[in-house]
Coordinates of C-alpha atoms in Angstrom, one line a residue:
Chain A
M1 CA -9.7 -81.0 96.5
G2 CA -11.1 -77.5 97.0
L3 CA -11.7 -75.2 94.0
E4 CA -9.5 -72.5 95.6
E5 CA -6.5 -74.7 95.0
Y6 CA -6.8 -74.2 91.3
K7 CA -4.6 -71.2 90.3
G8 CA -3.4 -69.4 87.3
V9 CA -4.7 -68.6 83.8
Y10 CA -3.6 -71.1 81.1
V11 CA -3.7 -70.8 77.4
F12 CA -3.4 -73.6 74.9
A13 CA -0.7 -72.2 72.6
Q14 CA -1.8 -73.6 69.3
Q15 CA 0.9 -74.3 66.7
V16 CA 0.7 -75.8 63.3
D17 CA 3.8 -77.0 61.5
N18 CA 5.8 -75.6 64.4
E19 CA 4.6 -72.1 63.8
L20 CA 2.4 -70.5 66.5
S21 CA -1.1 -69.6 65.4
G22 CA -2.2 -66.0 65.8
I23 CA -4.9 -67.1 68.2
A24 CA -2.2 -68.1 70.7
F25 CA -1.0 -64.5 71.0
E26 CA -4.6 -63.2 71.1
L27 CA -5.5 -65.5 74.0
L28 CA -2.3 -64.5 75.9
G29 CA -3.4 -60.9 75.6
K30 CA -6.8 -61.7 77.2
A31 CA -5.2 -64.1 79.7
K32 CA -2.9 -61.3 80.9
E33 CA -5.9 -59.1 81.7
L34 CA -7.7 -61.8 83.6
A35 CA -4.6 -62.8 85.5
G36 CA -4.2 -59.2 86.5
D37 CA -7.7 -59.1 87.9
L38 CA -7.1 -62.4 89.8
N39 CA -3.6 -61.4 90.9
T40 CA -2.1 -64.6 89.3
D41 CA 0.1 -65.4 86.4
V42 CA -0.2 -66.6 82.8
T43 CA 0.9 -70.0 81.6
A44 CA 1.1 -71.1 77.9
V45 CA 0.8 -74.8 77.3
L46 CA 2.8 -75.6 74.2
I47 CA 2.2 -79.0 72.7
G48 CA 4.0 -80.5 69.7
S49 CA 7.2 -82.1 68.5
G50 CA 10.4 -80.0 68.5
V51 CA 8.4 -76.9 69.6
K52 CA 10.4 -75.7 72.6
G53 CA 12.1 -72.9 70.6
L54 CA 8.7 -71.2 70.4
A55 CA 8.6 -70.5 74.1
D56 CA 10.4 -67.2 73.8
Q57 CA 7.8 -65.9 71.4
L58 CA 5.1 -66.8 73.9
A59 CA 7.0 -64.9 76.6
E60 CA 7.1 -61.8 74.4
Y61 CA 3.4 -61.9 74.0
G62 CA 2.7 -62.2 77.8
A63 CA 3.3 -65.8 79.0
D64 CA 5.0 -65.8 82.5
K65 CA 5.5 -69.6 82.2
V66 CA 5.5 -72.0 79.3
I67 CA 4.8 -75.7 79.9
V68 CA 6.2 -77.6 77.0
V69 CA 4.8 -81.1 76.2
D70 CA 7.2 -82.3 73.5
D71 CA 6.8 -85.8 72.0
P72 CA 7.1 -87.3 68.5
E73 CA 3.5 -88.5 68.8
L74 CA 2.5 -84.8 68.8
K75 CA 4.0 -83.9 65.5
E76 CA 0.7 -83.4 63.7
Y77 CA -2.5 -82.6 65.6
R78 CA -4.5 -85.7 66.5
T79 CA -7.3 -85.6 69.0
E80 CA -6.2 -88.3 71.4
P81 CA -2.5 -87.5 72.1
Y82 CA -3.2 -83.8 72.3
A83 CA -6.2 -84.3 74.6
H84 CA -4.0 -86.6 76.7
A85 CA -1.3 -83.9 76.8
L86 CA -3.6 -81.0 77.8
S87 CA -5.7 -82.9 80.3
S88 CA -2.6 -84.3 81.9
V89 CA -1.2 -80.7 82.3
I90 CA -4.6 -79.7 83.8
N91 CA -4.6 -82.6 86.3
E92 CA -0.9 -82.0 87.2
Y93 CA -0.8 -78.2 87.5
K94 CA -4.5 -77.4 88.3
P95 CA -5.2 -74.1 86.6
E96 CA -8.4 -72.1 87.4
I97 CA -8.9 -71.0 83.8
V98 CA -8.0 -72.6 80.5
L99 CA -8.5 -70.7 77.3
V100 CA -8.5 -72.5 73.9
G101 CA -8.8 -71.1 70.4
A102 CA -12.2 -71.8 68.7
T103 CA -10.3 -73.1 65.7
A104 CA -10.8 -76.4 63.8
I105 CA -8.3 -77.8 66.3
G106 CA -9.5 -76.1 69.5
R107 CA -13.1 -76.9 68.9
D108 CA -12.2 -80.6 68.8
L109 CA -9.6 -80.6 71.6
G110 CA -11.6 -78.4 74.0
P111 CA -14.7 -80.6 74.3
R112 CA -12.6 -83.8 74.5
V113 CA -10.5 -82.3 77.3
S114 CA -13.3 -80.8 79.2
A115 CA -15.1 -84.1 79.3
R116 CA -12.0 -85.9 80.4
V117 CA -11.3 -83.5 83.3
A118 CA -15.1 -83.3 84.0
T119 CA -15.7 -79.6 83.8
G120 CA -17.8 -77.2 81.7
L121 CA -16.7 -75.6 78.5
T122 CA -18.2 -72.4 77.0
A123 CA -17.7 -72.1 73.2
D124 CA -16.9 -69.2 71.0
C125 CA -16.8 -66.5 73.7
T126 CA -16.6 -62.9 72.7
V127 CA -16.2 -61.3 76.1
L128 CA -14.3 -62.8 79.1
E129 CA -14.2 -61.0 82.4
I130 CA -13.9 -61.7 86.1
G131 CA -17.0 -61.1 88.2
D132 CA -19.6 -62.5 90.6
F133 CA -21.9 -65.4 90.1
P134 CA -24.8 -64.9 90.4
L135 CA -24.3 -61.5 89.0
N136 CA -26.5 -60.1 91.8
P137 CA -27.0 -61.6 95.3
I138 CA -29.9 -64.1 95.5
P139 CA -31.3 -65.0 98.9
G140 CA -30.4 -68.5 99.9
Q141 CA -27.7 -68.9 97.3
E142 CA -24.0 -68.3 97.8
Q143 CA -22.6 -65.5 95.6
K144 CA -19.2 -66.6 94.4
H145 CA -16.6 -64.0 93.6
N146 CA -13.7 -64.0 91.1
Q147 CA -15.6 -66.2 88.6
L148 CA -14.8 -66.3 84.9
L149 CA -17.9 -64.8 83.2
M150 CA -18.0 -65.9 79.6
T151 CA -20.2 -64.1 77.1
R152 CA -21.1 -65.6 73.8
P153 CA -23.6 -65.2 71.0
A154 CA -26.2 -68.0 70.5
F155 CA -29.1 -68.9 68.4
G156 CA -27.5 -67.7 65.2
G157 CA -26.4 -64.4 66.8
N158 CA -29.9 -63.4 67.8
T159 CA -29.0 -63.5 71.5
I160 CA -26.1 -63.3 73.8
A161 CA -25.6 -65.3 77.0
T162 CA -23.2 -64.8 79.9
I163 CA -22.2 -68.1 81.4
A164 CA -20.3 -69.1 84.5
C165 CA -18.8 -72.4 85.7
P166 CA -19.0 -71.9 89.5
D167 CA -18.6 -75.4 90.9
N168 CA -16.0 -77.0 88.6
R169 CA -12.4 -76.3 87.8
P170 CA -10.9 -75.3 85.5
Q171 CA -13.2 -72.9 84.0
M172 CA -12.8 -73.5 80.2
A173 CA -13.6 -71.3 77.3
T174 CA -12.9 -71.3 73.6
V175 CA -12.5 -68.0 71.8
R176 CA -12.7 -67.4 68.0
P177 CA -9.7 -66.0 66.2
G178 CA -9.9 -62.2 65.7
V179 CA -12.0 -61.5 68.8
M180 CA -9.3 -60.7 71.4
Q181 CA -6.5 -58.3 71.0
K182 CA -2.9 -59.4 71.2
R183 CA -0.5 -57.2 73.3
E184 CA 2.5 -55.4 71.9
P185 CA 5.3 -57.9 72.1
V186 CA 8.0 -57.2 74.7
A187 CA 11.3 -57.9 72.9
G188 CA 13.6 -60.1 75.0
A189 CA 11.0 -61.1 77.5
K190 CA 11.6 -64.6 79.0
A191 CA 9.3 -67.1 80.6
E192 CA 9.9 -69.9 83.0
V193 CA 10.0 -73.0 80.8
I194 CA 8.8 -76.2 82.3
D195 CA 9.2 -79.6 80.4
Y196 CA 6.4 -82.0 81.1
N197 CA 5.7 -85.3 79.4
P198 CA 2.9 -87.5 80.7
G199 CA 3.9 -90.4 78.4
F200 CA 2.2 -91.4 75.2
T201 CA 1.2 -95.0 74.5
P202 CA -0.9 -95.4 71.4
D203 CA -4.2 -97.1 72.0
H204 CA -7.5 -97.6 70.1
K205 CA -8.2 -93.9 70.3
Y206 CA -5.1 -92.9 68.3
V207 CA -6.2 -92.5 64.7
E208 CA -3.8 -93.0 61.8
I209 CA -3.0 -90.1 59.6
V210 CA -3.1 -91.6 56.1
D211 CA -2.5 -88.3 54.2
I212 CA -2.2 -84.6 54.7
V213 CA -3.5 -82.4 51.9
K214 CA -2.6 -78.7 52.2
E215 CA -5.0 -76.4 50.4
L216 CA -2.7 -73.7 49.4
S217 CA -4.1 -70.4 48.5
D218 CA -2.6 -67.2 47.3
T219 CA -5.2 -65.0 48.9
V220 CA -4.4 -62.8 51.9
D221 CA -6.1 -64.0 55.1
I222 CA -9.0 -61.6 55.5
M223 CA -8.5 -61.7 59.3
D224 CA -5.2 -59.9 58.9
A225 CA -6.4 -57.2 56.5
K226 CA -6.5 -53.6 57.7
I227 CA -9.1 -52.6 55.1
L228 CA -11.7 -55.0 53.8
V229 CA -13.9 -54.4 50.7
S230 CA -16.7 -56.8 51.3
G231 CA -19.4 -57.7 48.7
G232 CA -22.8 -59.3 49.1
R233 CA -25.4 -60.7 46.8
G234 CA -26.2 -57.1 45.7
V235 CA -23.0 -57.0 43.7
G236 CA -25.0 -59.0 41.2
S237 CA -22.5 -61.4 39.6
P238 CA -19.0 -62.9 40.2
E239 CA -17.8 -60.8 37.2
N240 CA -19.0 -57.6 38.9
F241 CA -16.7 -58.2 41.9
K242 CA -14.1 -56.6 39.6
I243 CA -15.2 -53.2 40.7
L244 CA -14.7 -54.2 44.4
E245 CA -11.3 -55.6 43.5
D246 CA -10.4 -52.3 41.8
L247 CA -11.5 -50.4 44.9
A248 CA -9.5 -52.7 47.2
A249 CA -6.4 -52.2 45.0
A250 CA -6.8 -48.5 45.1
I251 CA -7.1 -48.2 48.9
G252 CA -4.7 -51.1 49.8
G253 CA -7.4 -53.4 51.0
T254 CA -8.5 -57.0 50.5
V255 CA -11.8 -58.3 49.1
S256 CA -14.1 -60.4 51.3
C257 CA -17.7 -61.4 51.1
S258 CA -21.0 -62.5 52.7
R259 CA -22.3 -66.0 53.0
A260 CA -24.8 -65.5 50.1
V261 CA -21.8 -64.9 47.8
V262 CA -20.1 -68.1 48.9
D263 CA -23.3 -70.1 48.7
S264 CA -23.8 -68.9 45.2
G265 CA -20.3 -70.1 44.3
W266 CA -19.0 -66.6 43.4
K267 CA -16.2 -66.6 46.0
P268 CA -14.4 -69.3 48.1
K269 CA -15.4 -69.9 51.7
E270 CA -12.1 -68.5 53.0
L271 CA -13.2 -65.0 52.1
Q272 CA -16.5 -65.3 54.0
V273 CA -17.2 -62.9 56.9
G274 CA -19.8 -63.8 59.5
Q275 CA -21.1 -66.3 62.1
T276 CA -20.3 -69.3 59.9
G277 CA -17.3 -67.6 58.3
K278 CA -14.5 -65.5 59.8
T279 CA -14.6 -62.8 62.5
V280 CA -12.9 -59.7 61.3
R281 CA -12.1 -56.3 62.9
P282 CA -10.3 -54.2 60.3
N283 CA -9.7 -50.5 60.5
V284 CA -12.2 -50.0 57.7
Y285 CA -14.9 -52.3 56.5
F286 CA -16.7 -51.5 53.3
A287 CA -20.0 -53.4 53.1
I288 CA -21.1 -53.2 49.5
G289 CA -24.4 -54.7 48.4
I290 CA -24.6 -56.6 51.7
S291 CA -28.0 -56.5 53.4
G292 CA -26.5 -57.2 56.8
A293 CA -28.2 -60.2 58.3
I294 CA -27.3 -60.7 61.9
Q295 CA -25.3 -63.8 60.8
H296 CA -23.1 -61.4 58.8
T297 CA -22.8 -58.5 61.2
A298 CA -21.8 -60.9 64.1
G299 CA -18.5 -61.3 62.2
M300 CA -17.7 -57.7 61.4
E301 CA -19.4 -55.2 63.7
E302 CA -16.3 -54.8 65.8
S303 CA -14.6 -53.1 62.8
D304 CA -13.3 -49.6 63.6
I305 CA -15.1 -47.9 60.8
I306 CA -18.0 -49.4 58.8
V307 CA -19.0 -47.9 55.5
A308 CA -22.1 -49.4 53.9
I309 CA -23.4 -48.9 50.4
N310 CA -26.8 -50.4 49.6
K311 CA -29.7 -49.4 47.4
D312 CA -32.2 -50.6 50.0
S313 CA -32.5 -47.8 52.6
N314 CA -34.1 -50.3 55.0
A315 CA -31.2 -52.8 54.9
P316 CA -30.2 -53.8 58.4
I317 CA -26.5 -53.1 57.5
F318 CA -27.3 -49.5 58.1
D319 CA -28.0 -50.3 61.8
V320 CA -24.3 -51.1 62.3
A321 CA -22.7 -48.8 59.7
D322 CA -20.9 -45.6 60.8
Y323 CA -21.4 -44.2 57.4
G324 CA -24.3 -45.4 55.3
I325 CA -24.9 -44.5 51.7
V326 CA -28.2 -45.3 50.1
G327 CA -27.4 -45.7 46.4
D328 CA -26.3 -47.7 43.4
L329 CA -23.0 -49.5 44.1
N330 CA -22.4 -49.8 40.3
K331 CA -22.3 -46.0 40.0
I332 CA -20.6 -45.1 43.4
V333 CA -17.9 -47.7 43.6
P334 CA -16.0 -47.1 40.3
K335 CA -16.1 -43.3 41.0
L336 CA -14.8 -43.8 44.5
T337 CA -12.0 -45.9 43.1
E338 CA -11.0 -43.1 40.7
E339 CA -11.0 -40.5 43.4
L340 CA -8.9 -42.7 45.7
K341 CA -6.4 -43.3 42.9
K342 CA -5.8 -39.5 42.8
V343 CA -5.0 -39.3 46.5
V344 CA -3.5 -42.7 47.5
K345 CA -0.1 -43.2 45.9
Chain B
M1 CA -22.8 -102.7 60.2
K2 CA -24.8 -100.7 62.7
I3 CA -24.8 -96.9 62.6
V4 CA -26.3 -94.6 65.2
V5 CA -26.9 -91.0 64.1
C6 CA -27.5 -88.4 66.8
V7 CA -29.8 -85.7 65.7
K8 CA -31.2 -82.6 67.4
Q9 CA -34.4 -80.8 66.8
V10 CA -33.5 -77.1 66.8
P11 CA -35.4 -73.9 66.6
D12 CA -35.2 -72.3 63.1
T13 CA -33.2 -69.3 64.2
K14 CA -34.5 -67.3 61.3
G15 CA -37.8 -67.0 63.2
G16 CA -36.4 -65.3 66.3
V17 CA -36.1 -66.9 69.7
K18 CA -37.9 -66.9 73.1
F19 CA -36.7 -67.6 76.6
N20 CA -38.0 -69.2 79.8
P21 CA -37.7 -67.0 82.9
D22 CA -34.6 -69.0 84.0
G23 CA -32.7 -68.0 80.9
T24 CA -33.0 -71.3 79.1
L25 CA -34.5 -71.5 75.7
D26 CA -38.3 -71.9 75.3
R27 CA -38.1 -74.6 72.7
G28 CA -41.9 -75.2 72.7
A29 CA -42.5 -71.7 71.4
M30 CA -40.5 -71.8 68.2
L31 CA -40.6 -73.5 64.8
A32 CA -38.4 -76.6 64.8
I33 CA -36.3 -78.3 62.2
M34 CA -33.7 -81.1 62.0
N35 CA -30.3 -79.5 62.7
P36 CA -28.5 -79.1 59.3
D37 CA -25.2 -80.7 60.3
D38 CA -27.1 -83.6 61.8
K39 CA -29.0 -84.0 58.6
A40 CA -25.8 -84.2 56.7
G41 CA -24.6 -86.9 59.2
L42 CA -27.8 -88.8 58.6
E43 CA -27.4 -88.6 54.8
A44 CA -23.8 -89.9 55.2
A45 CA -25.1 -92.8 57.2
L46 CA -27.8 -93.5 54.6
R47 CA -25.2 -93.5 51.8
L48 CA -23.1 -96.0 53.8
K49 CA -26.3 -98.1 54.2
D50 CA -26.9 -97.9 50.4
E51 CA -23.3 -98.8 49.6
Y52 CA -22.3 -101.4 52.2
G53 CA -25.6 -102.3 53.9
A54 CA -26.2 -101.0 57.4
E55 CA -28.9 -100.6 60.0
V56 CA -29.3 -96.9 60.8
T57 CA -30.8 -95.9 64.1
V58 CA -31.5 -92.2 64.9
L59 CA -31.2 -91.0 68.4
T60 CA -32.4 -87.7 69.8
M61 CA -32.9 -86.1 73.2
G62 CA -35.5 -83.4 73.7
L63 CA -39.1 -82.6 74.3
P64 CA -41.7 -85.2 73.2
K65 CA -42.3 -83.1 70.0
A66 CA -38.7 -84.0 69.0
E67 CA -40.1 -87.3 67.7
E68 CA -40.9 -85.2 64.6
V69 CA -37.2 -85.3 63.6
L70 CA -37.1 -89.0 64.1
R71 CA -40.0 -89.5 61.8
E72 CA -38.4 -87.2 59.3
A73 CA -35.2 -89.3 59.5
M74 CA -37.2 -92.5 59.1
A75 CA -39.0 -91.1 56.1
M76 CA -35.5 -90.4 54.6
G77 CA -34.6 -94.1 55.2
A78 CA -33.4 -94.6 58.8
D79 CA -34.5 -97.9 60.3
K80 CA -35.2 -97.1 63.9
G81 CA -35.8 -94.0 66.0
I82 CA -35.2 -93.5 69.7
L83 CA -36.3 -90.5 71.7
V84 CA -34.8 -89.7 75.1
T85 CA -37.2 -87.5 76.9
D86 CA -37.6 -86.8 80.6
R87 CA -38.2 -83.6 82.6
V88 CA -35.2 -84.3 84.7
L89 CA -33.0 -84.1 81.6
G90 CA -34.1 -80.6 80.7
G91 CA -31.9 -77.5 80.7
A92 CA -28.8 -79.6 80.1
D93 CA -25.6 -77.9 78.9
T94 CA -23.2 -79.8 76.6
W95 CA -21.7 -81.9 79.4
A96 CA -25.1 -83.1 80.7
T97 CA -26.4 -83.6 77.1
S98 CA -23.4 -85.7 76.2
T99 CA -23.7 -87.7 79.4
T100 CA -27.3 -88.4 78.6
L101 CA -26.7 -89.5 75.1
A102 CA -23.8 -91.6 76.1
G103 CA -26.1 -93.3 78.7
A104 CA -28.5 -94.1 75.9
L105 CA -25.8 -95.3 73.5
R106 CA -24.5 -97.8 76.1
N107 CA -27.8 -99.7 75.5
L108 CA -27.1 -99.9 71.7
E109 CA -24.8 -101.8 69.5
Y110 CA -22.9 -99.7 67.0
D111 CA -19.9 -99.7 64.8
L112 CA -20.2 -96.0 63.9
I113 CA -21.8 -93.1 65.7
I114 CA -22.3 -90.0 63.6
T115 CA -23.3 -86.6 65.0
G116 CA -23.4 -83.2 63.3
R117 CA -20.5 -81.0 63.9
Q118 CA -22.6 -78.4 65.7
A119 CA -26.2 -77.3 66.2
I120 CA -27.4 -74.0 64.9
D121 CA -29.0 -73.0 68.2
G122 CA -25.9 -73.4 70.4
D123 CA -23.1 -73.5 67.8
T124 CA -20.8 -75.2 70.3
A125 CA -19.6 -78.3 68.4
Q126 CA -19.0 -80.0 71.8
V127 CA -21.5 -82.8 72.2
G128 CA -20.0 -85.1 69.6
P129 CA -16.4 -85.1 71.0
Q130 CA -17.8 -85.3 74.5
I131 CA -19.9 -88.4 73.8
S132 CA -16.8 -90.0 72.3
E133 CA -14.9 -89.3 75.5
H134 CA -17.6 -90.7 77.7
L135 CA -17.7 -93.9 75.6
D136 CA -13.9 -94.1 75.3
L137 CA -14.1 -94.1 71.5
P138 CA -11.8 -92.5 68.9
V139 CA -13.4 -89.3 67.5
I140 CA -12.9 -87.7 64.1
S141 CA -14.5 -84.2 63.9
Y142 CA -15.3 -82.0 60.9
A143 CA -15.7 -84.8 58.4
K144 CA -16.1 -83.8 54.8
D145 CA -16.0 -87.4 53.4
I146 CA -16.6 -90.8 55.1
K147 CA -15.7 -94.2 53.7
I148 CA -15.5 -97.7 55.1
E149 CA -12.4 -99.9 54.6
G150 CA -12.7 -103.3 56.3
D151 CA -13.1 -102.7 60.0
S152 CA -12.0 -99.1 59.7
V153 CA -13.5 -95.8 58.8
V154 CA -11.5 -93.4 56.6
V155 CA -12.4 -89.8 56.9
E156 CA -11.4 -86.5 55.3
R157 CA -11.0 -84.2 58.3
Q158 CA -11.2 -80.5 57.5
Y159 CA -8.8 -78.0 59.1
D160 CA -8.4 -74.3 58.3
D161 CA -5.8 -74.6 55.5
R162 CA -5.7 -78.4 54.9
Y163 CA -7.4 -81.7 55.4
H164 CA -6.1 -84.9 56.9
V165 CA -7.1 -88.3 55.7
L166 CA -7.6 -90.1 58.9
K167 CA -8.2 -93.8 59.5
A168 CA -9.8 -95.1 62.8
K169 CA -10.8 -98.6 63.8
M170 CA -14.5 -99.0 64.5
P171 CA -16.3 -98.4 66.8
C172 CA -15.6 -94.8 66.3
L173 CA -17.5 -91.4 66.4
V174 CA -17.5 -89.0 63.5
T175 CA -18.9 -85.5 63.4
A176 CA -20.2 -84.3 60.1
L177 CA -20.1 -81.0 58.3
S178 CA -23.1 -79.8 56.4
E179 CA -20.8 -79.5 53.4
L180 CA -20.5 -83.3 53.5
N181 CA -23.4 -83.8 51.1
E182 CA -26.8 -82.7 50.0
P183 CA -29.4 -84.6 52.1
R184 CA -32.0 -86.5 50.2
Y185 CA -35.7 -85.8 50.4
M186 CA -38.2 -87.9 52.2
T187 CA -40.0 -90.3 49.9
P188 CA -43.9 -90.4 49.9
G189 CA -43.8 -94.0 50.8
G190 CA -41.2 -93.3 53.5
I191 CA -43.4 -90.6 55.0
F192 CA -46.3 -93.0 55.0
D193 CA -44.3 -95.7 56.7
A194 CA -42.6 -93.3 59.1
Y195 CA -46.0 -92.0 60.2
D196 CA -46.9 -95.5 61.4
A197 CA -43.5 -96.5 62.6
E198 CA -43.0 -97.2 66.3
I199 CA -40.6 -94.7 68.1
T200 CA -38.8 -96.1 71.1
V201 CA -39.1 -93.6 74.0
W202 CA -36.6 -93.7 76.8
G203 CA -36.6 -91.8 80.1
R204 CA -34.0 -91.2 82.8
N205 CA -34.3 -94.8 84.1
D206 CA -33.4 -96.2 80.7
L207 CA -30.0 -94.6 80.6
K208 CA -27.1 -96.9 81.4
D209 CA -24.3 -96.1 83.9
V210 CA -25.1 -92.4 84.4
D211 CA -25.2 -90.5 87.7
D212 CA -28.0 -88.1 88.4
A213 CA -25.4 -85.5 89.4
N214 CA -24.4 -85.3 85.7
L215 CA -27.9 -84.8 84.2
G216 CA -30.2 -82.0 83.4
L217 CA -29.9 -78.4 84.6
N218 CA -28.5 -79.3 88.0
G219 CA -25.9 -81.6 86.5
S220 CA -24.6 -78.9 84.1
P221 CA -21.3 -77.4 85.1
T222 CA -22.0 -74.2 83.1
K223 CA -24.7 -72.0 84.4
I224 CA -26.4 -69.1 82.6
A225 CA -25.8 -65.8 84.5
K226 CA -27.7 -63.7 82.0
A227 CA -29.3 -64.1 78.6
S228 CA -30.6 -61.3 76.5
D229 CA -31.4 -60.1 73.0
K230 CA -28.3 -58.9 71.3
V231 CA -27.7 -55.2 71.6
R232 CA -26.6 -54.1 68.2
K233 CA -24.0 -51.4 67.7
G234 CA -25.9 -48.1 67.2
A235 CA -26.5 -46.9 63.7
G236 CA -24.3 -44.0 62.5
E237 CA -25.1 -41.6 59.8
K238 CA -27.1 -42.5 56.7
V239 CA -27.2 -40.4 53.6
E240 CA -29.0 -40.6 50.3
L241 CA -27.1 -38.6 47.7
D242 CA -26.3 -38.8 44.0
A243 CA -23.2 -40.8 43.0
D244 CA -20.8 -37.9 42.9
E245 CA -21.9 -36.5 46.2
S246 CA -21.8 -40.0 47.7
V247 CA -18.2 -40.4 46.6
A248 CA -17.3 -36.9 48.0
Y249 CA -19.0 -37.9 51.3
I250 CA -17.1 -41.1 51.6
M251 CA -13.8 -39.4 50.7
G252 CA -14.5 -36.7 53.3
K253 CA -15.0 -39.3 56.0
L254 CA -12.0 -41.3 55.1
K255 CA -9.8 -38.2 55.3
E256 CA -11.4 -37.1 58.5
K257 CA -10.6 -40.5 60.0
H258 CA -7.0 -40.4 58.6
V259 CA -7.6 -43.5 56.5
I260 CA -6.3 -41.7 53.5

């Protein structure tokens, strides 16, 4: 079958406990742009048990079609039935592009599916666009148009690479949460809903779920915060994070931190920003006592406004900060909190 | 029980990176270490060996110098080391890498295959699940605890806000998180023995049931269009003021940008 027979941009619409994950909407936002460039439409693939009711929400965020694979075997995420569901959809409907969230689910599902349908998969993309491969004409090599060009950081964020998948379909990419922008939802939008069930027969590849342990936390997800007050090793001690918490309270923000802070056991992993933590893009990011290793900045440099406070004037955080203040955080932060309290009600 | 641990020699990314003209990584030019997640996987295998008794084989694919990580693994307690190296295997993406490793694994007996979740050079987390697909095995990714119960493996599988306790019949493939454990050090005796130990070296022709079309740079579905050093966001303003002036400066900027 020719590659040109593969049509449409598909998104794996991740849901957990029958609630759509934010990444599903973010991927739909990007898929809509790509589909516009390719003059095609956007299909969300919704996999689960009793999930059909979520289709309207996907339509509001940009899905033209929703393929629903609904089966009791799909109640909880397990690699094999989900991989069977998604790869069956790919084999049946033949999309040209499939986007999957680079979540703890998608980074397991994506590779398994890509291997099953024998195509390439590019992980953790930060930029997706339509273009030519090779980028510039090379004598003796066909230049293919309308290719998905997938840009991603590699080597601990030291480099970026742009990758294409010119000879296999679909072109598959995973994208980390927080990287793409969701669209404004269109209330009342409807998608064409297609039920599809490839049949699920448990075999040796189905694993048994013995127990599910939810790790409930009362902290706000730092990826949803509009203002982050982030601390690094320079804060000095877990107790001293109090001055950051006060600042966050005064300005209506949330506290996050660098890897060094998590590694030292001062804060839990879920508050960690960076390559091995979460990617955030708040309106304002305060980097306080954070040196700004590339591993950290990879997770926050898309923030609208970055304010850095650090006593080391050579700290690399100042290379990405919009407003850098060389000084003692212990003197500046409490005073800033007091000033903010006067103006923010 | 027989356990195969797949390990990768990776450039220590703290030292900066270098490229070949074709955009692939110049691995020969950088400091090399055993990938941290793989090392946690190896440690998990060695603990299973300590507890239940097992033969632990370490398998790697890479340049001839990748035998260094096999010797390190053997100095930690692994029993055998196999290096898959061949010029035709170079430049492989995750598909071609997993095809290669699956071709090597088909020559081996195993109850459990352990890989690291991801390598610090590529950060893709793809090769483990892809190997399991090629070998038609169940996979459990992101393991933070691994136990054996009879003919099954019981694993705590980490998700964003929960973990699942999963049970799979062996043979099975598990990918390990570096949070799984604190890898042991090499012992002096182990280092001495590992230095003399024989490493099995396999080339393209030793791989079982693999097609040349799925190997190396040419067999990689993903192609590098462009690779470059990261262009960082430009620096903004930087000021050095006393505390009161600093606060006034920040307040001014927050007002100017309508944050407050």
